[in-house]
XYZ file of C-alpha atoms in Angstrom:
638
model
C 0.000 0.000 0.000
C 0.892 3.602 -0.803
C 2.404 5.361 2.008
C 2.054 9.283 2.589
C 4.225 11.413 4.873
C 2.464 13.095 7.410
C 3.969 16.247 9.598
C 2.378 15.937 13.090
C 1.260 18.800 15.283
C 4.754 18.564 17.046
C 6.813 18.836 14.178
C 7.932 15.027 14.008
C 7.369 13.366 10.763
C 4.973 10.167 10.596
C 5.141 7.678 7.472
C 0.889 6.735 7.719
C -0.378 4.456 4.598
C -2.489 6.074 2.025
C -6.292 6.213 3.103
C -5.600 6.736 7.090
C -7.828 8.899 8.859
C -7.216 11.743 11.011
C -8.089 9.863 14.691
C -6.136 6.703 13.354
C -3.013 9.315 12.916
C -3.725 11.550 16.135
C -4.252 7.758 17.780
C -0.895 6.221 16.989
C 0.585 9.558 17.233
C 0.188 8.429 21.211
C -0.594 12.021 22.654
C -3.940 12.018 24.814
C -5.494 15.187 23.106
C -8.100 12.984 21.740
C -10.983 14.092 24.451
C -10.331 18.252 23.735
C -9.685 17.303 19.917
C -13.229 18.630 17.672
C -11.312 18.595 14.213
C -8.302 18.972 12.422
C -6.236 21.200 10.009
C -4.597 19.104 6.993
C -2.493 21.356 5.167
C -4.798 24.241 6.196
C -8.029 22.932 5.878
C -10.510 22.336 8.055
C -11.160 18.398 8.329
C -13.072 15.905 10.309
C -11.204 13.440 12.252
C -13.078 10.967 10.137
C -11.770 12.141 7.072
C -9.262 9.786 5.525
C -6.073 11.554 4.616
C -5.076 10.383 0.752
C -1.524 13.021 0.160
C 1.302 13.789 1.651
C 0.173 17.010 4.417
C 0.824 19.185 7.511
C -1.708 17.901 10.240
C -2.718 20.812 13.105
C -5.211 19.953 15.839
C -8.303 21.972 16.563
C -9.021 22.194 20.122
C -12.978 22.420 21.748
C -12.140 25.716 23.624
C -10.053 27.243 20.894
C -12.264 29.937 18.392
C -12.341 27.945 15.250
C -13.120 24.639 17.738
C -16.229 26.406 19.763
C -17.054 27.331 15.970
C -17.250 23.725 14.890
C -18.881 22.392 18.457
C -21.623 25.159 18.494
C -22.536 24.319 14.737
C -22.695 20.344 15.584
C -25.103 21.746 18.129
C -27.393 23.484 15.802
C -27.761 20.080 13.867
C -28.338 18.439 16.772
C -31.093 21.563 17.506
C -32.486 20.695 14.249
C -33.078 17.021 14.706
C -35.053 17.095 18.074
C -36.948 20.088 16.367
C -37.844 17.592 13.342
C -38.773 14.647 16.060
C -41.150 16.903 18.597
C -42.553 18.755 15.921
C -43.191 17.033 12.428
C -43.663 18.693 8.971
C -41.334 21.686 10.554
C -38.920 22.496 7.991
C -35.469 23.008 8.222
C -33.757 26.093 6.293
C -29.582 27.213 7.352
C -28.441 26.686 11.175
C -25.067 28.090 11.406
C -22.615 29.053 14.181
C -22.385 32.721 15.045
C -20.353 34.909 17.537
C -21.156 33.066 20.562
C -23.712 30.463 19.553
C -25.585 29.370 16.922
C -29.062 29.185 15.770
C -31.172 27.659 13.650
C -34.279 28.913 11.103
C -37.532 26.953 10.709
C -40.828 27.578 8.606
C -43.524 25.848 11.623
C -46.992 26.967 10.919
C -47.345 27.287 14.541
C -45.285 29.713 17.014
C -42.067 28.081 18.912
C -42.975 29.020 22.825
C -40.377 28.940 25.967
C -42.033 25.838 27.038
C -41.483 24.318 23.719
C -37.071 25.699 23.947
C -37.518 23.461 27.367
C -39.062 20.292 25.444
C -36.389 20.799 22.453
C -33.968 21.103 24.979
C -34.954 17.885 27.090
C -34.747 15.983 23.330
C -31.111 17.058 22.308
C -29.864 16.007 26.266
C -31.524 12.744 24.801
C -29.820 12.511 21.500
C -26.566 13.373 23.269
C -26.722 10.838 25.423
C -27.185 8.010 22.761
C -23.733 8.934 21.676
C -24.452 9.429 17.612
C -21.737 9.581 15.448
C -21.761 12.687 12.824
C -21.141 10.727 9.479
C -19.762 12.614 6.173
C -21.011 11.595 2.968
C -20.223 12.891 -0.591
C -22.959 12.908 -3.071
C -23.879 14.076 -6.395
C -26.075 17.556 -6.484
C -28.930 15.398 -8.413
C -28.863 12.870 -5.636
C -28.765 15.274 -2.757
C -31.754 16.873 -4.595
C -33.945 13.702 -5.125
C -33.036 13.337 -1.233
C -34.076 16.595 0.234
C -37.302 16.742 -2.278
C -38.079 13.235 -1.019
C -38.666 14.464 2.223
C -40.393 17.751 1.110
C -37.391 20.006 2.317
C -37.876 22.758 -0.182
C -35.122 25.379 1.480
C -32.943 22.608 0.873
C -33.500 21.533 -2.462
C -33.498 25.775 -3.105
C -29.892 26.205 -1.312
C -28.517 23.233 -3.900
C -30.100 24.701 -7.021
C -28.962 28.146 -6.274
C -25.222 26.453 -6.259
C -23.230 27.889 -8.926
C -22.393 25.062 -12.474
C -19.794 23.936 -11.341
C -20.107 22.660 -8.057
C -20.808 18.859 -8.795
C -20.886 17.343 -5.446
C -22.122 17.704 -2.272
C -21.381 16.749 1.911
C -24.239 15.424 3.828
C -24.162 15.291 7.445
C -25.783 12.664 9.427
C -26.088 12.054 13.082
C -28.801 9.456 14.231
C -31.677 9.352 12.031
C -30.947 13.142 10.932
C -29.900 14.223 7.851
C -28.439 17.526 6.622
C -26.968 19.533 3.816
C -23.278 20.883 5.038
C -20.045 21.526 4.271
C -18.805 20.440 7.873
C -16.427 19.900 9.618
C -18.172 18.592 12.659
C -17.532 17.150 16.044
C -17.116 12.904 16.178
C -20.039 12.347 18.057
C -22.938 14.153 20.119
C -21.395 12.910 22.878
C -18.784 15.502 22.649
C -21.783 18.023 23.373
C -21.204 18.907 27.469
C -22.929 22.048 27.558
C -25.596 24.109 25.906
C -28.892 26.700 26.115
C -31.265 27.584 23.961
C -31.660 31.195 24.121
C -34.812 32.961 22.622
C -36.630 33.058 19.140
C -36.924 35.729 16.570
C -38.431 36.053 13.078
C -36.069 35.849 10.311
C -36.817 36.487 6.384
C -35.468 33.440 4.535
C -32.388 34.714 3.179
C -32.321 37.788 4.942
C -35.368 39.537 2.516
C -38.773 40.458 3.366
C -40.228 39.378 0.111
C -39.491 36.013 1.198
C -41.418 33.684 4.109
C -41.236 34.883 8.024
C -39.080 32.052 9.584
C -38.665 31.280 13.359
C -35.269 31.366 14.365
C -34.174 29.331 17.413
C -31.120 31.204 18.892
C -28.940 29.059 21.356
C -25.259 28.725 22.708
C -22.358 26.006 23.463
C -19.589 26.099 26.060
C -17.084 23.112 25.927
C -17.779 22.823 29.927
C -20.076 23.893 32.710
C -18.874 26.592 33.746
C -18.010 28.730 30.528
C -21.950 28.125 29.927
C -22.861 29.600 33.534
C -20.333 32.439 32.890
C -21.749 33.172 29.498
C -25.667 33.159 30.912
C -24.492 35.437 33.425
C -22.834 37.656 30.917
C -26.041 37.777 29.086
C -28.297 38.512 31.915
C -25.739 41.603 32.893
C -26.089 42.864 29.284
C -29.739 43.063 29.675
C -29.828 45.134 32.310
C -26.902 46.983 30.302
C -28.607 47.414 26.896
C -28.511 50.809 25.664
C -32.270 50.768 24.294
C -33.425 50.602 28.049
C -30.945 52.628 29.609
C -31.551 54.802 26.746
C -35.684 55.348 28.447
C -34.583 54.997 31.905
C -31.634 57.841 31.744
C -34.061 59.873 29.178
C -31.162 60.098 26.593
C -32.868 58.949 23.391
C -35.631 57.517 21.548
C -36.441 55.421 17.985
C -40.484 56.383 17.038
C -42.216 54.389 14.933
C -43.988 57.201 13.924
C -41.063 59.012 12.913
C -39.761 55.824 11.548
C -37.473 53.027 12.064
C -33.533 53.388 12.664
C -34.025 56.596 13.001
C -32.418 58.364 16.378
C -34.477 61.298 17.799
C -31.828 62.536 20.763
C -33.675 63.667 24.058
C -31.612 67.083 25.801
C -29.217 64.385 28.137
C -28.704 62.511 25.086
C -27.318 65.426 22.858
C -25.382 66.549 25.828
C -23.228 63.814 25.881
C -22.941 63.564 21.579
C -22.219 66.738 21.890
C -19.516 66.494 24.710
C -17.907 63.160 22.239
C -17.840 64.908 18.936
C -16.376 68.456 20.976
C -13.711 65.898 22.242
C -13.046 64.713 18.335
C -12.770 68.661 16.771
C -10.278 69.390 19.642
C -8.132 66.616 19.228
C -7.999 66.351 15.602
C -6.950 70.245 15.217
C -4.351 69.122 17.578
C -3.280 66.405 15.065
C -3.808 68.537 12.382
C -6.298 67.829 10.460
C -8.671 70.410 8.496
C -12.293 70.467 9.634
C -14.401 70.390 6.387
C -18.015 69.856 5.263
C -19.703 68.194 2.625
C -23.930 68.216 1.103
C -25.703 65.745 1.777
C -26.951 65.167 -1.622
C -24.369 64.133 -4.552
C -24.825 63.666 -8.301
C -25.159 59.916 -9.354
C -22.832 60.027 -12.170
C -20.314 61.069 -9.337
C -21.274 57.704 -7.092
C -21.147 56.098 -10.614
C -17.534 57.579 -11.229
C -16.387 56.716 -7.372
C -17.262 52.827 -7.645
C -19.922 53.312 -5.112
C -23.028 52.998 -7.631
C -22.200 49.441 -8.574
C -20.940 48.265 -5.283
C -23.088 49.674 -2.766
C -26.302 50.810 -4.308
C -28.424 48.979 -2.454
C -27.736 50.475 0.659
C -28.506 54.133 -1.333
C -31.313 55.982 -1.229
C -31.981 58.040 -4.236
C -33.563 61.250 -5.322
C -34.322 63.476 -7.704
C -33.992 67.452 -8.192
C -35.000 69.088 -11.406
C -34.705 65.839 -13.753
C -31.299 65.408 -11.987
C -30.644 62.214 -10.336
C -28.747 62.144 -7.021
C -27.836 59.510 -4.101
C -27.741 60.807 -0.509
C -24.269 60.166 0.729
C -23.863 56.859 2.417
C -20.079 57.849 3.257
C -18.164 61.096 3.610
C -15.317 60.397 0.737
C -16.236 62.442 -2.206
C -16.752 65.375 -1.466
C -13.554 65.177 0.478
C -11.915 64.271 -3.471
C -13.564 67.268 -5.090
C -12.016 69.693 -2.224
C -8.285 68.041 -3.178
C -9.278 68.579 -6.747
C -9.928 72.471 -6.269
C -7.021 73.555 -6.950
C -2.955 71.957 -8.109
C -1.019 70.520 -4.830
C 2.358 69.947 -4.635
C 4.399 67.597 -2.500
C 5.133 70.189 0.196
C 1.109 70.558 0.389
C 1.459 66.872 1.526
C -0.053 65.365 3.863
C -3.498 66.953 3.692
C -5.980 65.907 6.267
C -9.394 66.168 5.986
C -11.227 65.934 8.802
C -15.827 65.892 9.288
C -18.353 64.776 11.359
C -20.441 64.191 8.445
C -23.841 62.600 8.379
C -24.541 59.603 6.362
C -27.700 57.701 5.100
C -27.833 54.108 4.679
C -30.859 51.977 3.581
C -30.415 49.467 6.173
C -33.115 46.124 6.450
C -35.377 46.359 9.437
C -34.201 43.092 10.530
C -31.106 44.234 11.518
C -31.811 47.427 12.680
C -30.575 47.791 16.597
C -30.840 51.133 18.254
C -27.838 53.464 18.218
C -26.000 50.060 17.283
C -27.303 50.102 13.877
C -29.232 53.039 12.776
C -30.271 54.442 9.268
C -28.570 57.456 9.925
C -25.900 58.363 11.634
C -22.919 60.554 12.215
C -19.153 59.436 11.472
C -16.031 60.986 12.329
C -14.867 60.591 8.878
C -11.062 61.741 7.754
C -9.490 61.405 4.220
C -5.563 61.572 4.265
C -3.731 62.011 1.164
C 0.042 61.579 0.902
C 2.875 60.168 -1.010
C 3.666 56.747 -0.747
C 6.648 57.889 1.310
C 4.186 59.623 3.782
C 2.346 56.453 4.110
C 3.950 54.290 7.138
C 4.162 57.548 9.852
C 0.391 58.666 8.691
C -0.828 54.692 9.836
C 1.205 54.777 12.523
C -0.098 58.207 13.833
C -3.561 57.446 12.885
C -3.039 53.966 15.368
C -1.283 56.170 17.673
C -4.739 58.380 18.197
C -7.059 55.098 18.283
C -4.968 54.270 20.750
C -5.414 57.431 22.907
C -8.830 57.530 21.958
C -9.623 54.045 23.958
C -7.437 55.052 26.725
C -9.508 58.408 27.265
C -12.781 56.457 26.775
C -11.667 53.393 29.137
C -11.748 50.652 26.706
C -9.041 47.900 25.923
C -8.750 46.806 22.123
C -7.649 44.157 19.332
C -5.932 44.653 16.356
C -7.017 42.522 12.927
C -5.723 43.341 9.330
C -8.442 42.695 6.659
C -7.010 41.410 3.144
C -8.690 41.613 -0.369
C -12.088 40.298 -0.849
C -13.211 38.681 -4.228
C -15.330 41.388 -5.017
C -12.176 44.466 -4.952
C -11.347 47.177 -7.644
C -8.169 47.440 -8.244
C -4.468 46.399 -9.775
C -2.689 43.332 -7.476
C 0.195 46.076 -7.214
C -1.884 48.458 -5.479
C -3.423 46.109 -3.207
C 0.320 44.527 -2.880
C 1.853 47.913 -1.980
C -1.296 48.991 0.769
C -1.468 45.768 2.313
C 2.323 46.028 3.104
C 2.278 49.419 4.347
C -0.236 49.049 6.574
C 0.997 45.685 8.071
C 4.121 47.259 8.230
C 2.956 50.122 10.231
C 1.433 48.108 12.693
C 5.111 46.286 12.852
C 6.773 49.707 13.516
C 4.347 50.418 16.312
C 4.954 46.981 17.537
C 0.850 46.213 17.799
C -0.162 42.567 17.773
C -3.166 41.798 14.946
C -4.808 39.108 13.629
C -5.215 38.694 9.972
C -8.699 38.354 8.873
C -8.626 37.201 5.171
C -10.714 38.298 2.158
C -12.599 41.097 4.648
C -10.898 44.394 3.352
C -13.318 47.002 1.652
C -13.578 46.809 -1.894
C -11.344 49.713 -2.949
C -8.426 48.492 -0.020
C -7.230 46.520 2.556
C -8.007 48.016 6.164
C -6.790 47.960 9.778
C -10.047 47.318 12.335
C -9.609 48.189 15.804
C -12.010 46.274 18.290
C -13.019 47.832 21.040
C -13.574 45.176 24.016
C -16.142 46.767 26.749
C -16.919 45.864 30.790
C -18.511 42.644 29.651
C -15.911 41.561 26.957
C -17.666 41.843 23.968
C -15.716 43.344 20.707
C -17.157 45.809 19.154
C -15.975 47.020 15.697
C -15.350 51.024 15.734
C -12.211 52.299 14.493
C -10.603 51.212 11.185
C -7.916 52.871 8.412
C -8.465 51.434 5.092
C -5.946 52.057 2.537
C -7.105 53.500 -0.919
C -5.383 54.139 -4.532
C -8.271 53.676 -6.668
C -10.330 56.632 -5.613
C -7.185 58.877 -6.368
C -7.190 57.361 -9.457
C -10.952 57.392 -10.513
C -10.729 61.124 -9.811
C -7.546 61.923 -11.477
C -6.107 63.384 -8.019
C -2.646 64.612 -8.688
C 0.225 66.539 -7.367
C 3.801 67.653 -8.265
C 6.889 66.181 -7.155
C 10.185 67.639 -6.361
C 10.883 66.247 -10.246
C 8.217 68.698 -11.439
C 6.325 65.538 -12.273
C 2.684 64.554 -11.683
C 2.569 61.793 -8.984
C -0.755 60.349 -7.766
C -1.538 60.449 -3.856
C -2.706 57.699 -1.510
C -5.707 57.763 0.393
C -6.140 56.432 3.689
C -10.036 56.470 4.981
C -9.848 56.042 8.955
C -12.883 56.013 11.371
C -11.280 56.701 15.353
C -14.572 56.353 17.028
C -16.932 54.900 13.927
C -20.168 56.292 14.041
C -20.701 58.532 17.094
C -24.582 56.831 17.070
C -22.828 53.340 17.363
C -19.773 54.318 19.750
C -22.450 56.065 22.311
C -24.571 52.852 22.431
C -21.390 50.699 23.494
C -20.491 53.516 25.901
C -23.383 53.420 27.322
C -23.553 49.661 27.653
C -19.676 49.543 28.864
C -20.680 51.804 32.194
C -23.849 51.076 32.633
C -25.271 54.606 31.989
C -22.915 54.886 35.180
C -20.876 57.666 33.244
C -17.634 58.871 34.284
C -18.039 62.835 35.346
C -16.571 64.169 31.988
C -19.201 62.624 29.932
C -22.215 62.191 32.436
C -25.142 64.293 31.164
C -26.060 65.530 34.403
C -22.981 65.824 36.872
C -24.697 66.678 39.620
C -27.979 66.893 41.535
C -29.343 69.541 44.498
C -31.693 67.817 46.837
C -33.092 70.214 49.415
C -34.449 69.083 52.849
C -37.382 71.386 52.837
C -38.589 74.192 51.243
C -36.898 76.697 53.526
C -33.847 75.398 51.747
C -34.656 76.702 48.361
C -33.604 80.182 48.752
C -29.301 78.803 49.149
C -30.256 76.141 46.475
C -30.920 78.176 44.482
C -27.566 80.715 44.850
C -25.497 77.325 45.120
C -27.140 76.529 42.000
C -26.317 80.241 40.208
C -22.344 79.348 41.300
C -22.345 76.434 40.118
C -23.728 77.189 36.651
C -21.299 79.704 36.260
C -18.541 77.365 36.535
C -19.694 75.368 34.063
C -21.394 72.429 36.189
C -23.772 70.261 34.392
C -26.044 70.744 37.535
C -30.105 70.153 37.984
C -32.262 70.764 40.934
C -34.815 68.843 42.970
C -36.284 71.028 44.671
C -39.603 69.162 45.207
C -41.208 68.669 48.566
C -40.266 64.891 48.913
C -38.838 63.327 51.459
C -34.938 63.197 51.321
C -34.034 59.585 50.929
C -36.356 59.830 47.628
C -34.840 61.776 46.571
C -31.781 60.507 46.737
C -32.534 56.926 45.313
C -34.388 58.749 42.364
C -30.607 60.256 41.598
C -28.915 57.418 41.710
C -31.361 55.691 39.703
C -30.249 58.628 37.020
C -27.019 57.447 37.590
C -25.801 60.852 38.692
C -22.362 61.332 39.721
C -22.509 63.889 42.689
C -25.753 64.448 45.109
C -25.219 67.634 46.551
C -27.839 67.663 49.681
C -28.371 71.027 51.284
C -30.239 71.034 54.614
C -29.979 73.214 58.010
C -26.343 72.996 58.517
C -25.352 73.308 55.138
C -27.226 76.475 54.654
C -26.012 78.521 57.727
C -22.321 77.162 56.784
C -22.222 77.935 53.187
C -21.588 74.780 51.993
C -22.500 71.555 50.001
C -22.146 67.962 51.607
C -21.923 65.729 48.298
C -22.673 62.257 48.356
C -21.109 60.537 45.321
C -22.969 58.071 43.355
C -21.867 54.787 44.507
C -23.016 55.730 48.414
C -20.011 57.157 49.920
C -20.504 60.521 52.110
C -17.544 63.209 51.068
C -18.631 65.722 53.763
C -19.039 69.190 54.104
C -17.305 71.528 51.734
C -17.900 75.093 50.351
C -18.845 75.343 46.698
C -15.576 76.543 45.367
C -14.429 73.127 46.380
C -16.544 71.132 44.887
C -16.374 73.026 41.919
C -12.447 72.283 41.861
C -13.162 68.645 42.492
C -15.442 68.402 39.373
C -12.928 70.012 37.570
C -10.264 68.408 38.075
C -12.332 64.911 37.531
C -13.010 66.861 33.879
C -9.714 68.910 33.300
C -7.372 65.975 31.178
C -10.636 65.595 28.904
C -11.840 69.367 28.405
């Protein structure tokens, strides 16, 4: 029998004969990773550890609690999902049940509606199919056979996913576990048994295929922890982000509100609420003249032949919306960039002009599905602190490095930690493979010289350029995706953008797009879910409260009120004839950060006794104190 050379996980070299599969090599191998092993990498592809090996290859293991091996278990989960759906409930169909960001779920057409007693009953049926220890089986079949299958049992999604495979695809992977069928591409875990811990989370409505012309589907939304504990952790992460979520805190702290009658994903900012967008984005101008960068402004309405000429018309129309003025078409600006290109254009630039940085809060629309509309998380309009650099390639690697530099500073100031990831071309890029060659280098090299640590996230760049994404990690560890720097050399060239060099020479400039904060809509719904509406006193709406004892207190309220107005305190009053301790807990349900109470002793001293927000007593103090200490809490922000 053939033999085939394989290299094992710790470097040594195995001789295996031809038709081996992965557990037989792993097996003799004589390591006990078996139990934590979900799947394999032969010469970097994602295998089963059923799958028989048939050339010479590099063999990497793919641990349960490693990213890629939660993947694979939480996706062997949403099969398993499937099948006890299929047994408790017949003539459900099945649709697509992949793994997400921490889970998985699963879409059904059931003419009925799924209930929280019926989660518990699916639930009670998977333990049971776990149990009986099924294997997950690969098979290979034709697309006609797979077809005749699926029709056979009257699973039209099915049969619809395989038809809507492009010509050439020929053959198919079937998964079985059990007396369950399914149509995927695996890889999956050896058995159910594997399967230690799991919840089934809610259920939503989900268009097939993400449109609303198509059927409502039920999705079944659940989650997978390789033990116990991560499960428990997780649940409790998800009950804290409840009481976290930025729609609720949003009504409670009366910062914003989305109206159905004005319409949905559209923000409609309350007086608190524009106080603190107001305090972000005067943070941005401030620190971006300091950087120096030129504040500019752009319409909000552009020709169409100009999102035509930009690249924008054929690759992101359908997030556009369109209108017309005087037989003229125009799109409403989805992105910031070219009006930014026709200021460059106004006039000749020469390489001492370079770099020019252009810097605006600009407003953008976006025709955004309902479905995935989610508060200030993702809105149909919304606000992004937008800047276009142009430079010489020379320029390049300090502008990426100074742009990383701010995102940096930016976190810090806002108290959140952050990853790093480098997004490569995608299939669907503009574009010669010099120009992508040339950014992709500079910007990986950048984050060398700065000495950042990134993942590479392949085939995710924008169209027009690769891009650095910064993500944002807040108080309950999720990532959130907010800054980015995406290199760009086709707009300069779609817009003949050109400057002298010292040769007297036309040269085109590169463009570098960069987000620090994203949209300011976006970045103020993770801020408010990262403290808990609990603010810190630079950014809190309302920094502090007066609570009188009685009405005889008014009068000194009132002047304390006057002083500290004047100094520039965000400051309210309660003046209301309740009783104290009300009072109080009605503050601190507003998540203020100072309660300043002013009673008997306060008034014939001339002072405040402030009570910060998490309960501790600071004592008596006169005003100008107080005002200090808020200012000093403020001063390395303001």
């Amino acid at each position: 029998m053939k033999e085939i050379k394989i290299v094992l996980p710790d470097g040594s070299e195995k001789a295996c004969p031809e038709g081996i599969s992965v557990r037989e090599v792993l097996s003799s191998w004589g390591q006990k990773t078996l139990a934590a092993t979900v799947a394999a990498r032969f010469n970097k592809s994602l295998v089963d550890l059923s799958r028989s090996l048939t050339e010479d290859g590099n063999l990497e293991l793919v641990d349960v609690s490693s990213r890629e091996g939660l993947e694979i278990l939480r996706h062997s989960i949403s099969h398993v999902m499937a099948q006890a759906v299929q047994d408790l409930f017949p003539g459900v169909l099945v649709s697509i049940g992949p793994a997400i960001e921490d889970g998985f779920y699963y879409d059904f057409e059931y003419n009925d509606t799924f209930t929280l007693e019926d989660l518990e009953k699916i639930e009670n049926r998977m333990q049971e199919i776990v149990k009986a220890d099924h294997p997950f089986v690969r098979e290979e079949v034709s697309r006609e056979e797979a077809i005749t299958f699926f029709q056979g049992k009257g699973e039209s999604y099915k049969v619809e996913l395989l038809k809507d495979l492009p010509e050439e695809v020929k053959t198919v992977s079937l998964y079985k576990q059990g007396g369950y069928t399914d149509l995927c591409r695996g890889p999956h875990i050896p058995s159910t048994a594997m399967i230690r811990a799991f919840k089934l989370l809610n259920v939503a409505g989900a268009y097939w295929r993400g449109d609303e012309r198509n059927k409502m589907l039920q999705r079944i939304y659940g989650t997978g922890f390789a033990s116990e504990k991560d499960l428990e952790d997780y649940l409790k992460i998800i009950e804290e982000a409840k009481k976290r979520d930025h729609r609720k805190l949003g009504r409670d702290l009366d910062l914003f509100q989305v109206s159905e009658e004005a319409g949905a994903g559209l923000i409609i900012f309350h007086p608190k609420g524009t106080i603190l967008r107001t305090l972000i984005e005067d943070w941005e101008k401030k620190e971006h003249l300091k950087r120096g960068y030129d504040m500019v402004m752009g319409p909000q309405i552009l020709k169409v032949d100009l999102w035509k000429k930009s690249g924008h018309f054929d690759h992101y129309r359908e997030n556009m919306y369109f209108t017309e003025v005087e037989g003229q078409s125009y799109g409403i600006k989805p992105m910031n960039c070219l009006a930014h290109m026709l200021i460059y254009k106004s006039k000749m630039r020469s390489y001492r002009d370079l770099p020019l940085r252009y810097f605006e809060l600009g407003t953008v629309h976006r025709h955004e599905k309902t479905g995935v509309l989610h508060g200030l998380l993702r809105a149909r309009q919304f606000t992004q602190d937008d800047a276009h650099i142009l430079c010489t390639p020379e320029q390049l690697n300090s502008e990426i490095r100074a742009i990383a530099d701010f995102v940096g500073y930016a976190m810090k100031i806002f108290g959140f930690d952050y990853e790093v990831e480098l997004s490569t071309r995608p299939k669907d890029s503009i574009g010669t493979d010099a120009d992508w060659e040339l950014a992709t280098s500079a910007l990986e090299g950048a984050l060398k010289d700065n000495l950042m640590t990134y993942d590479i996230n392949e085939g995710d760049g924008a169209f027009y350029g690769p891009k650095i994404d910064f993500k944002l990690k807040d108080a309950l560890k999720r990532k959130w995706q907010c800054a980015t720097i995406q290199c760009d050399f086709t707009l300069p060239e779609r817009f003949d953008l050109t400057y002298v060099g010292p040769d007297g020479e036309k040269h085109r400039p590169v463009m570098l797009h960069r987000v620090i904060l994203g949209a300011i809509e976006r970045f103020m719904g993770v801020l408010i879910e990262h403290y808990g509406g609990a603010f810190p006193v630079w950014l809190a709406p309302v920094q502090a409260v007066l609570l009188t004892v009685t009405d005889r207190h008014i009068p000194y309220g009132e002047a304390v009120y006057s002083q500290l107005m004047d100094a520039g305190i965000r400051v309210e009053k309660d003046f209301r004839n309740e009783k104290l301790g009300y009072k109080i807990r009605e503050a601190q349900t507003q998540k203020v950060p100072y309660m300043l109470v002013i009673g008997d002793k306060e008034m014939a001293s001339g002072q405040v006794a402030p009570r910060e927000r998490g309960g501790d007593n600071l004592g008596a103090m006169p005003v100008s104190s107080f005002i200090a200490l808020v200012q000093e809490k403020c001063g390395q922000y303001q």
